[in-house]
Coordinates of C-alpha atoms and ligand atoms in Angstrom, one line a residue:
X177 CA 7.8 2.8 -13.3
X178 CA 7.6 6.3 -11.8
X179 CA 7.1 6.5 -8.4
X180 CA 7.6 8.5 -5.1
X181 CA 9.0 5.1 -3.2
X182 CA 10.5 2.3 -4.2
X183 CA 11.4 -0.5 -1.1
X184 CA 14.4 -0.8 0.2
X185 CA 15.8 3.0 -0.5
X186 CA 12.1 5.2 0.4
X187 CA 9.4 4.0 2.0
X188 CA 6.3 5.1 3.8
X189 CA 3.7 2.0 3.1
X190 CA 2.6 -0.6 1.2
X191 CA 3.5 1.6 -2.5
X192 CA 6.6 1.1 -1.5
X193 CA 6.4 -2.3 -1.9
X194 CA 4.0 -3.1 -4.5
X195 CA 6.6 -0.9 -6.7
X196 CA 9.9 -3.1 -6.3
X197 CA 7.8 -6.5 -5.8
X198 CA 5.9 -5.4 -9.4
X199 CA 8.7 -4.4 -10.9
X200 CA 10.7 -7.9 -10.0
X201 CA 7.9 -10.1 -11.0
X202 CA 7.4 -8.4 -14.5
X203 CA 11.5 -8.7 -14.8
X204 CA 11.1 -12.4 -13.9
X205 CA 8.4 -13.0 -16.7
X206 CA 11.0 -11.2 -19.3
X207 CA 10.3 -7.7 -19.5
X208 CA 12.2 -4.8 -19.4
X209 CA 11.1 -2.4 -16.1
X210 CA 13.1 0.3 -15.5
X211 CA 12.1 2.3 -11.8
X212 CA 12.7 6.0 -11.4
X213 CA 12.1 7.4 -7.9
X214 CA 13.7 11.2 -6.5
X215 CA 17.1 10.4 -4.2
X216 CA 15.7 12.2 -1.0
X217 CA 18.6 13.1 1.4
X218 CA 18.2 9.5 3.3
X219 CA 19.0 7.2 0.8
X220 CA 22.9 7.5 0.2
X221 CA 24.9 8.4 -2.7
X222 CA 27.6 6.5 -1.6
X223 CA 25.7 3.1 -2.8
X224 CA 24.8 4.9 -5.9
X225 CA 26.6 5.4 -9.3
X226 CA 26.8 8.8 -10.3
X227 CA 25.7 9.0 -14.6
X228 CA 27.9 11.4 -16.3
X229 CA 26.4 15.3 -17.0
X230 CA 23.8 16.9 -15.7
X231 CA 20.5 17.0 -16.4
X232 CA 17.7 20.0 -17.3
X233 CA 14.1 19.7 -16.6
X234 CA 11.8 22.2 -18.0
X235 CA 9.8 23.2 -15.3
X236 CA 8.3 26.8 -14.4
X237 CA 9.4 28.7 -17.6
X238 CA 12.7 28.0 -17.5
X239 CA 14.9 25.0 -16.3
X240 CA 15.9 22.9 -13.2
X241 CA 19.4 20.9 -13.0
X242 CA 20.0 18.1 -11.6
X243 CA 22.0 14.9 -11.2
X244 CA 20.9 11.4 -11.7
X245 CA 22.3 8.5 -9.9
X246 CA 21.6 4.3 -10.6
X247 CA 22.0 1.3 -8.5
X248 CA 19.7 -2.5 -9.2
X249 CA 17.0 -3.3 -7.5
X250 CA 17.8 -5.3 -4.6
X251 CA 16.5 -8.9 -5.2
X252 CA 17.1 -8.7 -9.2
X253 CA 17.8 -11.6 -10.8
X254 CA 20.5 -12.0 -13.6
X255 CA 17.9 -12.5 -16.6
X256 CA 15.5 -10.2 -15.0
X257 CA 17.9 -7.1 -13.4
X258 CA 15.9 -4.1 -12.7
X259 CA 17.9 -0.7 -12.9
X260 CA 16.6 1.9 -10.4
X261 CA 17.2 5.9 -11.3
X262 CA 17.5 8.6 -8.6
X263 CA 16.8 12.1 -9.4
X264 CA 19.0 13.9 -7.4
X265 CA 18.0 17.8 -6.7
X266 CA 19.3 19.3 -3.5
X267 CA 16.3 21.9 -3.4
X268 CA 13.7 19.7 -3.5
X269 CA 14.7 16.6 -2.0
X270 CA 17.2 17.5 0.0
X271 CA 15.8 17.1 3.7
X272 CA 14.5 14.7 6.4
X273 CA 10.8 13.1 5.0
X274 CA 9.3 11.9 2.0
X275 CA 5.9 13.9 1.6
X276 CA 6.3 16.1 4.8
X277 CA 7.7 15.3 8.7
X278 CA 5.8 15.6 11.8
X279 CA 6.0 19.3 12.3
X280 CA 5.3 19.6 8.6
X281 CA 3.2 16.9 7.1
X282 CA 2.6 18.4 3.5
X283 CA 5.6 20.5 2.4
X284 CA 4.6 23.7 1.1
X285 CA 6.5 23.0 -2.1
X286 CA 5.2 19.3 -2.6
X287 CA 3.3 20.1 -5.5
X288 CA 6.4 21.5 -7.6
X289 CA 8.5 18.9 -6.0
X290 CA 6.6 16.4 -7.6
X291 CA 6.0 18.6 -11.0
X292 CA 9.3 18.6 -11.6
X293 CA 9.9 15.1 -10.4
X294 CA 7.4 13.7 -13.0
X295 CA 8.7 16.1 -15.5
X296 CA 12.3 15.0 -15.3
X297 CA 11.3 11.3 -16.0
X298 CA 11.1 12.5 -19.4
X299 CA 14.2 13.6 -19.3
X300 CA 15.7 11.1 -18.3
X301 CA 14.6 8.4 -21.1
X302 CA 16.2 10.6 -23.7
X303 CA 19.5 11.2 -21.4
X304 CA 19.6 6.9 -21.1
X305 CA 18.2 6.6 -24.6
X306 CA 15.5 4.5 -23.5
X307 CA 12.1 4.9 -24.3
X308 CA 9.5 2.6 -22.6
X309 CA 6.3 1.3 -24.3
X310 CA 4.7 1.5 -21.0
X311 CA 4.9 4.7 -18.7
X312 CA 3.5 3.0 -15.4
X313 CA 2.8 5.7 -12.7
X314 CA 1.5 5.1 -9.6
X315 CA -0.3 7.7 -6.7
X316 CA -1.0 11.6 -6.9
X317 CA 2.8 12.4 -6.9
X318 CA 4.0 10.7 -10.4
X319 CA 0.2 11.5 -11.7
X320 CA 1.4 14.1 -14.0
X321 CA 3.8 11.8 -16.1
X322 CA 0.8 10.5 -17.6
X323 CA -0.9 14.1 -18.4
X324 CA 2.8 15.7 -19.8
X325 CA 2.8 12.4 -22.0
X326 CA -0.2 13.2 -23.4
X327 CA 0.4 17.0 -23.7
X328 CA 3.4 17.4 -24.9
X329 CA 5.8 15.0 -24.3
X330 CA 5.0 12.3 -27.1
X331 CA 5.1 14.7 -29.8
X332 CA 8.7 16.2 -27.7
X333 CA 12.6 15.8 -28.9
X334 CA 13.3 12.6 -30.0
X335 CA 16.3 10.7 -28.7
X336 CA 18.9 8.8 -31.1
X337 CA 17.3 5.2 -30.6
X338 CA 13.3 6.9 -30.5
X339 CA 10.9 9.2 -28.6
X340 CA 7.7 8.6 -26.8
X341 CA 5.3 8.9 -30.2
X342 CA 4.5 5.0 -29.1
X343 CA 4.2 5.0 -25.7
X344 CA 1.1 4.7 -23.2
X345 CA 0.3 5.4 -19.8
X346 CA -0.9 3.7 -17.0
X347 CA -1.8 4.8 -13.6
X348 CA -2.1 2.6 -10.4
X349 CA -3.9 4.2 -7.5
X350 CA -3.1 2.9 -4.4
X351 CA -4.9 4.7 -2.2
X352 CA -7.8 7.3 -3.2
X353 CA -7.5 9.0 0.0
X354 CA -4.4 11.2 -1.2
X355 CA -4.8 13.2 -4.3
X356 CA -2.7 16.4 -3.7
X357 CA -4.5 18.9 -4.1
X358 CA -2.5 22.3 -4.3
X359 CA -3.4 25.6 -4.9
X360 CA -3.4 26.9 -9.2
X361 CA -1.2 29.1 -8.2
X362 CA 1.2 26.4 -8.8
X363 CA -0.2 25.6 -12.1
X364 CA 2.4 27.6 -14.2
X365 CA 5.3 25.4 -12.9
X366 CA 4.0 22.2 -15.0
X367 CA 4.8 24.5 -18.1
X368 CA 1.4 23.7 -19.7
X369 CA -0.9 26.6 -21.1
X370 CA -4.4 27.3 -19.2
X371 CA -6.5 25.8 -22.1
X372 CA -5.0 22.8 -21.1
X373 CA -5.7 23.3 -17.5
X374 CA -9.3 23.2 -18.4
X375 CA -9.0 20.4 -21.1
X376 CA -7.2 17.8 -19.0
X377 CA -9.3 18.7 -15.9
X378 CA -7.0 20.1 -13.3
X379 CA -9.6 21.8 -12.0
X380 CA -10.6 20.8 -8.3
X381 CA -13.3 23.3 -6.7
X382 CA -10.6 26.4 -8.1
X383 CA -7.6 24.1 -7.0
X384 CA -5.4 21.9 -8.7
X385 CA -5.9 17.7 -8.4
X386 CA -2.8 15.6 -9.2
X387 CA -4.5 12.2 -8.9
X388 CA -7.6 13.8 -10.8
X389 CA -5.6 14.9 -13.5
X390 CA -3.8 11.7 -14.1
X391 CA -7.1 10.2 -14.0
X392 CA -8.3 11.7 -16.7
X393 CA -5.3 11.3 -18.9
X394 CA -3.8 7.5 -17.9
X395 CA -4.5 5.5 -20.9
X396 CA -5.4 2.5 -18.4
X397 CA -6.1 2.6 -15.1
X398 CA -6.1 0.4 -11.9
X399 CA -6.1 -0.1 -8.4
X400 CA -5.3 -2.6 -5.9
X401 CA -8.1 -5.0 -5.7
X402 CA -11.3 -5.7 -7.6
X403 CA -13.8 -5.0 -4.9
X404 CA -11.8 -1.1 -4.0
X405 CA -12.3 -0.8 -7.8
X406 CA -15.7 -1.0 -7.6
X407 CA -16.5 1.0 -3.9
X408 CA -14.1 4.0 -5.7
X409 CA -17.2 4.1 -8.0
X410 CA -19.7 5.2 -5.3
X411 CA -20.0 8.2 -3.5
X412 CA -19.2 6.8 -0.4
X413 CA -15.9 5.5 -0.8
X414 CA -14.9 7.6 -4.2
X415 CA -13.4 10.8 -2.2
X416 CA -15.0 13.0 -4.6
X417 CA -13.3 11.5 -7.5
X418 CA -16.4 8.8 -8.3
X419 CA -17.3 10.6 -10.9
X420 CA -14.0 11.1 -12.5
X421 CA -13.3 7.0 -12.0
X422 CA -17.1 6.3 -13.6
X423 CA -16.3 8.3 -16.0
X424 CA -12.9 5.6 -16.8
X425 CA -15.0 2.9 -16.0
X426 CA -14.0 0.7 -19.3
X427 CA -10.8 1.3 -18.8
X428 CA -10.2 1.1 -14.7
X429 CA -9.2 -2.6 -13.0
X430 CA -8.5 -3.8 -10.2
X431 CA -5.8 -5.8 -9.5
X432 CA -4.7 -7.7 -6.2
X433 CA -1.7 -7.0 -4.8
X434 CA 0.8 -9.7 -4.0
X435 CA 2.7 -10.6 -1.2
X436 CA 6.2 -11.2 -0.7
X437 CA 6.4 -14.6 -0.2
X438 CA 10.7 -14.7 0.3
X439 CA 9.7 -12.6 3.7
X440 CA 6.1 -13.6 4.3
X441 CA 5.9 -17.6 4.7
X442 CA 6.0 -19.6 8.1
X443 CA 8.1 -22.5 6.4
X444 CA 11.0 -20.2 6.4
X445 CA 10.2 -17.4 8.9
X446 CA 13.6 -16.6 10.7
X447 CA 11.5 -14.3 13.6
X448 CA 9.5 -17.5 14.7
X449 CA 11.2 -20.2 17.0
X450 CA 10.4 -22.5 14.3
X451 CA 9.0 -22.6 11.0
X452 CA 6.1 -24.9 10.1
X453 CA 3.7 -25.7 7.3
X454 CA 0.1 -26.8 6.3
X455 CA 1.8 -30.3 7.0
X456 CA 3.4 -29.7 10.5
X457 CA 1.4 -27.0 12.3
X458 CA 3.5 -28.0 15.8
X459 CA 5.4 -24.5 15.0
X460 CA 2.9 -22.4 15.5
X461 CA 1.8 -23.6 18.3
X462 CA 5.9 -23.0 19.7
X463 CA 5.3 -19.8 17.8
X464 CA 2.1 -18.6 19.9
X465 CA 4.0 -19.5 23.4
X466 CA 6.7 -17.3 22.4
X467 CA 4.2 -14.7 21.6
X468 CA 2.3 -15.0 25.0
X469 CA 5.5 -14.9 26.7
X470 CA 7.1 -11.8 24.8
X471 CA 3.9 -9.9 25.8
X472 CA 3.7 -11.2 29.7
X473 CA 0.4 -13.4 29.1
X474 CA 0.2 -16.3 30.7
X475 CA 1.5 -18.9 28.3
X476 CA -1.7 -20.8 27.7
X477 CA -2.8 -22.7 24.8
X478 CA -6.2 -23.1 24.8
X479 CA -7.2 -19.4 25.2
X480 CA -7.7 -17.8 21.9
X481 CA -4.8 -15.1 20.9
X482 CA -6.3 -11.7 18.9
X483 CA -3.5 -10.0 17.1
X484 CA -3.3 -6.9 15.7
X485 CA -0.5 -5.1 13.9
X486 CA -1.6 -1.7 12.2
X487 CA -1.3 2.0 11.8
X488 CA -3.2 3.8 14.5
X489 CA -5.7 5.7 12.3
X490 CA -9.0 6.4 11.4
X491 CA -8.6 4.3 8.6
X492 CA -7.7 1.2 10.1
X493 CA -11.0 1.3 12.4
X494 CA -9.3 2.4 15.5
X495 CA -11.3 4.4 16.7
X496 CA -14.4 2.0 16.9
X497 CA -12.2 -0.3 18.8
X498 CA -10.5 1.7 21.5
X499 CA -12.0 5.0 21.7
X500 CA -12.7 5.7 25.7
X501 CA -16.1 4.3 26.5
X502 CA -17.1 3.6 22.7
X503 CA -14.5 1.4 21.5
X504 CA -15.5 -2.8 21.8
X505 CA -11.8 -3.9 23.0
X506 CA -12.4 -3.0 26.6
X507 CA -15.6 -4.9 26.6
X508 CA -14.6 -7.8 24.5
X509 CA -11.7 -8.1 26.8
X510 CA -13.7 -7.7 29.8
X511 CA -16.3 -10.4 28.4
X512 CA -14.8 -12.9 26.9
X513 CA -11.7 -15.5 27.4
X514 CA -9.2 -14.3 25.3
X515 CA -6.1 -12.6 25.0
X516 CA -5.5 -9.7 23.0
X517 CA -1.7 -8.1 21.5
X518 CA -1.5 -4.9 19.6
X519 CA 1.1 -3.1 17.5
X520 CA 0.8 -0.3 16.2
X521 CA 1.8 3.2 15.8
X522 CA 0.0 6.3 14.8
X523 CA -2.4 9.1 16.0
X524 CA -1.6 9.8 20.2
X525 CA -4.7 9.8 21.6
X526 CA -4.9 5.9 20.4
X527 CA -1.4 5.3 21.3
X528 CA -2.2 7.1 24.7
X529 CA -5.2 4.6 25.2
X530 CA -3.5 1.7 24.5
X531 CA -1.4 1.9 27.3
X532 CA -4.1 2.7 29.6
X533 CA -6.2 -0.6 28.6
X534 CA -3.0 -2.5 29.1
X535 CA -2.6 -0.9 32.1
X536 CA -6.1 -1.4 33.1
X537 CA -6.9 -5.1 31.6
X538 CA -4.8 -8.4 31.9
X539 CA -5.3 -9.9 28.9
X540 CA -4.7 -7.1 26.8
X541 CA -1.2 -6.4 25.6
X542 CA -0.3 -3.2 23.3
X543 CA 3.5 -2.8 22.1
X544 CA 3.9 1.1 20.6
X545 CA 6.2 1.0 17.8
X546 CA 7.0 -0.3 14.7
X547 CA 9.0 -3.8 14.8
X548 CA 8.8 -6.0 11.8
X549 CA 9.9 -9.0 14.2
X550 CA 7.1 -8.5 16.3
X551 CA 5.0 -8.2 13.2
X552 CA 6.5 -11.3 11.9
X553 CA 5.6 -13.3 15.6
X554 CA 1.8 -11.7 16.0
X555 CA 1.4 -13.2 12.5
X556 CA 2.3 -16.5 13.3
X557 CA 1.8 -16.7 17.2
X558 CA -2.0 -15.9 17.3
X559 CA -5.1 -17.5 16.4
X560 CA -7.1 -14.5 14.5
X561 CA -5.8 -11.5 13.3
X562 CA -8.5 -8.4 13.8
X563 CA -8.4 -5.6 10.6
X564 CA -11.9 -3.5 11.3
X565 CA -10.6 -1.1 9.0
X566 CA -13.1 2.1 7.3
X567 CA -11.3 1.5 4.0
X568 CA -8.4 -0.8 2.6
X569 CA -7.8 -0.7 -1.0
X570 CA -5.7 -4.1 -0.5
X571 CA -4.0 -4.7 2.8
X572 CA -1.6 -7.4 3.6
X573 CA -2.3 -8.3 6.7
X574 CA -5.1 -10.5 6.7
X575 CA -3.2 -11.9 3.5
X576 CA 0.2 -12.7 5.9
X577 CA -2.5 -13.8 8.2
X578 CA -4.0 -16.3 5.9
X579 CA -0.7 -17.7 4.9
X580 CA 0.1 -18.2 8.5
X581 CA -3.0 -19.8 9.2
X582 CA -3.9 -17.2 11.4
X583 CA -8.0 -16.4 11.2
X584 CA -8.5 -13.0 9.7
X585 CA -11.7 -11.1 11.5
X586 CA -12.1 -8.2 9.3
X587 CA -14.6 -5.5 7.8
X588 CA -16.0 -6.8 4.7
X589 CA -14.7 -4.1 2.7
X590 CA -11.8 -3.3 -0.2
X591 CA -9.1 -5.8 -0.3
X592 CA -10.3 -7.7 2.7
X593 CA -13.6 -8.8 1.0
X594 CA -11.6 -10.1 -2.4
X595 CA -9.0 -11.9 0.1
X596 CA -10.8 -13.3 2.9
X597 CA -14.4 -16.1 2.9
X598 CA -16.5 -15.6 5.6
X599 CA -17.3 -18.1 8.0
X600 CA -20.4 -20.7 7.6
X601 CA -21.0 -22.1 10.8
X602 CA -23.2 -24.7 9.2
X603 CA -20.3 -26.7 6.7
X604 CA -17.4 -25.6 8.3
X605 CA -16.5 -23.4 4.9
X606 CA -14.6 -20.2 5.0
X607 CA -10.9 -18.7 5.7
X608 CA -12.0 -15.6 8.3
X609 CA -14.8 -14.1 9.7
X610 CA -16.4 -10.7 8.6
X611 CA -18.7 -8.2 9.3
X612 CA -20.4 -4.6 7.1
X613 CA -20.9 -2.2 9.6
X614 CA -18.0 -0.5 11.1
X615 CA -19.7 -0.3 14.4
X616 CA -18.4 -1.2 18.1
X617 CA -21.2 -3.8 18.4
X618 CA -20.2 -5.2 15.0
X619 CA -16.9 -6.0 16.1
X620 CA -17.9 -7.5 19.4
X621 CA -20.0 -9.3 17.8
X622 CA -18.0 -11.0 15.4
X623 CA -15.3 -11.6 17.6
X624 CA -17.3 -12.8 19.8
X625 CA -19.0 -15.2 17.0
X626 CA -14.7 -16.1 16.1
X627 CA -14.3 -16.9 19.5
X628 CA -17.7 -19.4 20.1
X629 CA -16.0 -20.9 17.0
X630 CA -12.9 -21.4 18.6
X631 CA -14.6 -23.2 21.7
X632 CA -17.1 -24.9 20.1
X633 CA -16.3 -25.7 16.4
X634 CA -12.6 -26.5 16.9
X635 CA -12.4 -29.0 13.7
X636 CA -13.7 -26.2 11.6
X637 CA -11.3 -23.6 12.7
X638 CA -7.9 -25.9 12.1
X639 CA -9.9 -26.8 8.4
X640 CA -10.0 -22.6 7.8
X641 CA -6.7 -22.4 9.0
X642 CA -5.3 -25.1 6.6
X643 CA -7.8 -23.5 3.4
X644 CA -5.6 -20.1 4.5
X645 CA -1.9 -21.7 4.1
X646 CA -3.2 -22.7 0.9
X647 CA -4.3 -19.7 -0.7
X648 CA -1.5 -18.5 -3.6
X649 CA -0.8 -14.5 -3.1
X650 CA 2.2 -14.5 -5.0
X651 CA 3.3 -11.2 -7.3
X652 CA 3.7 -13.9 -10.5
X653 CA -0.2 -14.2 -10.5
X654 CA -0.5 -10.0 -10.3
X655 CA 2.4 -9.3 -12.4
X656 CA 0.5 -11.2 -15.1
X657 CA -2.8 -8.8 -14.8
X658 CA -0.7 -6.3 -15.2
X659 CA 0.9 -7.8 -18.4
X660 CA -2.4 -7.9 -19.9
X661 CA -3.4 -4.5 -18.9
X662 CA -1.0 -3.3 -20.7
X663 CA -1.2 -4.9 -23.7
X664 CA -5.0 -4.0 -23.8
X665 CA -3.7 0.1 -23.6
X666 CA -1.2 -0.9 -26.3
X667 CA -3.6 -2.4 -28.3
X668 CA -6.4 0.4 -27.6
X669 CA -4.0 3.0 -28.7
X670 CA -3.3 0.8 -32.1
Ligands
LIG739 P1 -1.3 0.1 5.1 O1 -0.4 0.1 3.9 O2 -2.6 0.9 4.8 O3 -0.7 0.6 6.4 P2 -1.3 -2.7 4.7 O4 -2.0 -3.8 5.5 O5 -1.4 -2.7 3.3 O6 -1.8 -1.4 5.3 O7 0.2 -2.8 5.1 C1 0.7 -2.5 6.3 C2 2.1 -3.1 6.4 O8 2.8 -2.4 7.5 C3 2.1 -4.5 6.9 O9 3.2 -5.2 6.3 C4 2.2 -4.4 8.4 O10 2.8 -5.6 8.9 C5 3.2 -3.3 8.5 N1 3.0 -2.6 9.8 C6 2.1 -1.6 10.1 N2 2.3 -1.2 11.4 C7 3.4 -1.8 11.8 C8 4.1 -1.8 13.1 N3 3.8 -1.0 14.1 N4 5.2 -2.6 13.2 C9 5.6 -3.5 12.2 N5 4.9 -3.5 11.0 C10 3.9 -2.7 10.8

C-alpha cells in the first residue's frame, strides 16, 4: 500500500483510515500488506526503527537521499502483522501539514514531493527485498507509482529475491475532487521522457494530472462505493475526469468502505454512559439525556434529536442548510418540535453562522471543533443523523449512524444511497430517509417527513432503527472485494 496517510501516524480524513483498516483486514485473511507512507515532521522518530543505509531515489535527473524508518501497524495481529515504512526526507516532509497548512493550503512543491515520494516506493522494495504482487495506490499523491511501474520500473534493477516484472497496480480513488494538478513545468522531475508524457496522458488542459495519470495506467481501478462508481461516469459528478474513468469502465469498481467496528459499536462504546444493543435499547435512551444535557437542551425524551457531525464545507451540503436567509435549519427549527446539535468544523462563514443560530434559536445547539467523544455521543444520543451532502464517495456517518440505531436523513447520493433504504411510509420498510435534490426545501421537507414519522409512525421508526443495528459494515466483507480485485488484475495480466 502506498499512500499519503496511514491512521494512527497522518491523517486528514477518512483515506487515513480506509488505508490501516484495509491493510489489517487483508493481513487477517492471510496476506502479506506491507504500507509505505512519507514520515512528515509530526509523526516521531523516536517510535520508529531506523533501517540501516540510506537510500537514493532517482528523481529530477539526478538523485534524492533519504532515510527510511519502520514501526507495525497499530492493531496487527500476530498471524497478520502489518509493517509500516516511513520515507524520511527533511526537504520535503520536514514541516507542519500534510498537503499544505492554513496560510498555505497546496505547497508549492507538492507535486515533486509526491514524485519523489511515489518514486522512492520502488526503492524501497529492492532495499527490503520485497517485491509485492500487488502495488495498491490510493488518491492523486501515490498516482504515479502505478504509471513509473508501467514505465519503467517493471523492466528496472532486479533485487536478489526478484523485481517487479510480475507485479500489477491498482488504484483506489477516494475522492475525485482532488487530482493535483501542477504545472508541466514539473514534469522533468518524474524522470520520464515527453513521449511518454503524451502516451500515458499527463496532459491536463497544458498541465499535468496526477490522479489522471494513474488512471490511465492502474491495471485495476476502484473507488469507495458502487453508486460514486457509477456518478464518477457522468459529467456531473466526474470532475472532468468522466471520460478518462469511461474510458476504464471494465476495469473500475466500486467497493464499500468498512467501518471500524472495535471503535464504532454501542455495545462497547466507552464515550456513552452506557452501552446497549438491538436487544437492550434502554442505553440510548441514557445516551440521548446525556446528549441533551451536554448541549443545554432541555432533557426531554419525546422531542426528536437531529445530529450532525461534519466538515463545514460545500461538500457536505452546508451551505443549503445554514446559509443566512437560504439555509432550511433556521426554519426547520423555527417550525417544527425538535432539537437540533451540530459539530463541525470548517469554512468561517459557516462556523460564524452557527453560533449565531445558536445564539438566536433554543433548540439549536452547534459545538465548533473537532471531538471524537462528542462524535461518539451525537451518534448514539440522537434520533436521526442529517448528511445533505453535494457528493460523498462513501461516508461513515450515516453508517456509525445506522449501527447506532440512529435514523440517517441524507441526500440520495454516493455512498449514502448504497448504505442507507429510504423510508416507505406505507409497510414500515426502510433504514433512513432520503431525498435527490440538494435544495433548502428538500431538506425541510424530508426532515420534516422524519419527524411526522417520529410522531406519528412510532412502531415503524424503532423497526428502522433495529433493521440499522443489524446491518454488517465490517472491513472483512470489503477486504474480500478487494481480494478478488486483485486476483482479476493478476489474472488479466496472465
Ligand atoms: P469525510 O471523510 O468526507 O469528512 P466521512 O463521513 O467519510 O466524511 O468521514 C468523516 C469522519 O470524520 C467521521 O468519522 C466523522 O465522525 C469525523 N468528523 C468530522 N468532523 C468531526 C468533528 N468536528 N469532530 C469529530 N469527528 C468529526
Amino acid at each position: 500500500m502506498a499512500a499519503s496517510e496511514a491512521v494512527p501516524f497522518a491523517k486528514t480524513g477518512g483515506l487515513a483510515d480506509a488505508v490501516s483498516a484495509l491493510s489489517l483486514a487483508l493481513a487477517k485473511l492471510g496476506h502479506e500488506v506491507r504500507v509505505v507512507i512519507p514520515r512528515y515532521y509530526s509523526i516521531s522518530r523516536d517510535s520508529l526503527k531506523k533501517l540501516e543505509g540510506a537510500m537514493g531515489v532517482p528523481v529530477g535527473g539526478g538523485e534524492e537521499w533519504c532515510a527510511v524508518y519502520t514501526a507495525k501497524l497499530p492493531g496487527s495481529a500476530k498471524q497478520g502483522s502489518v509493517p509500516v515504512y516511513f520515507i524520511d526526507h527533511e526537504n520535503f516532509f520536514g514541516r507542519d501539514g500534510i498537503y499544505g497548512t492554513p496560510k498555505e493550503p497546496d505547497f508549492l512543491d507538492n507535486p515533486r514531493r509526491f514524485t519523489f515520494f511515489c518514486r522512492s516506493v520502488f526503492q524501497l522494495c529492492r532495499k527490503i527485498d520485497w517485491f509485492p504482487e500487488i502495488l495498491h495506490a490510493h488518491d492523486w499523491p501515490s498516482a504515479l507509482a502505478p504509471v513509473f511501474l508501467k514505465y519503467g520500473e517493471k523492466r528496472g534493477p532486479r533485487g536478489k529475491s526478484g523485481s517487479f516484472a510480475g507485479t500489477v497496480s491498482v488504484l483506489t480513488i477516494h475522492n475525485l475532487g482532488y487530482q493535483g494538478v501542477y504545472s508541466r513545468d514539473n514534469y522533468p522531475y518524474t524522470n520520464l521522457g515527453w513521449d511518454i508524457f503524451h502516451e500515458a496522458g499527463f496532459d491536463d488542459w497544458n498541465m499535468m494530472n496526477f490522479l489522471k495519470v494513474g488512471i490511465n495506467c492502474a491495471g485495476k481501478l476502484n473507488t469507495v462505493s458502487p453508486n460514486y462508481a457509477l456518478e464518477t461516469r457522468t459529467q456531473a459528478h466526474g470532475f472532468r475526469l468522466d471520460g478518462a474513468l469511461r474510458y476504464r469502465s471494465a476495469d473500475y469498481l466500486g467497493i464499500l468502505n468498512g467501518i471500524d467496528t472495535a471503535i464504532w459499536n454501542p455495545a462497547k462504546d466507552p464515550h456513552i454512559p452506557r452501552p446497549y444493543s438491538a436487544a437492550d435499547m434502554s442505553g440510548k435512551a441514557e445516551a440521548k439525556e446525556a446528549l441533551q444535557r451536554k448541549f443545554s437542551l432541555p432533557p426531554e425524551p419525546d422531542i426528536p434529536l437531529i445530529g450532525m457531525v461534519t466538515r463545514l464545507t460545500g461538500q457536505k451540503g452546508v451551505g443549503e442548510l445554514f446559509y443566512p436567509g437560504y439555509g432550511s435549519a433556521w426554519s426547520i427549527c423555527r417550525d417544527m418540535r425538535v432539537q437540533m446539535v451540530l459539530l463541525g468544523s470548517g469554512e468561517a462563514w459557516c462556523e460564524h453562522e452557527a453560533g449565531s443560530l445558536s445564539s438566536r434559536l433554543s433548540n439549536f445547539k452547534a459545538h465548533i471543533g473537532y471531538r471524537e467523544d462528542l462524535s461518539h455521543l451525537i451518534e448514539a444520543g440522537s434520533d436521526f443523523f442529517l448528511m445533505p451532502s453535494r457528493y460523498e464517495p462513501c461516508g461513515l456517518n450515516q453508517m456509525y449512524s445506522l449501527n447506532y440505531g440512529t435514523l440517517p436523513i441524507v441526500r440520495n447520493t454516493g455512498g449514502l444511497a448504497d448504505t442507507v433504504e429510504n423510508y416507505n411510509q406505507d409497510t414500515g420498510a426502510g433504514t433512513g430517509f432520503m431525498f435527490n435534490d440538494l435544495t433548502p426545501p428538500a431538506i425541510y421537507n424530508t426532515v420534516g417527513w422524519a419527524v411526522w414519522a417520529y410522531y406519528n409512525r412510532r412502531p415503524h421508526i424503532e423497526a428502522m432503527r433495529l433493521r440499522g443495528m443489524k446491518q454488517n459494515f465490517s472491513w472483512k466483507k470489503s477486504a474480500e472485494k478487494y481480494i478478488k480485485m486483485y486476483e482479476d488484475c493478476l489474472a488479466s495480466k496472465a
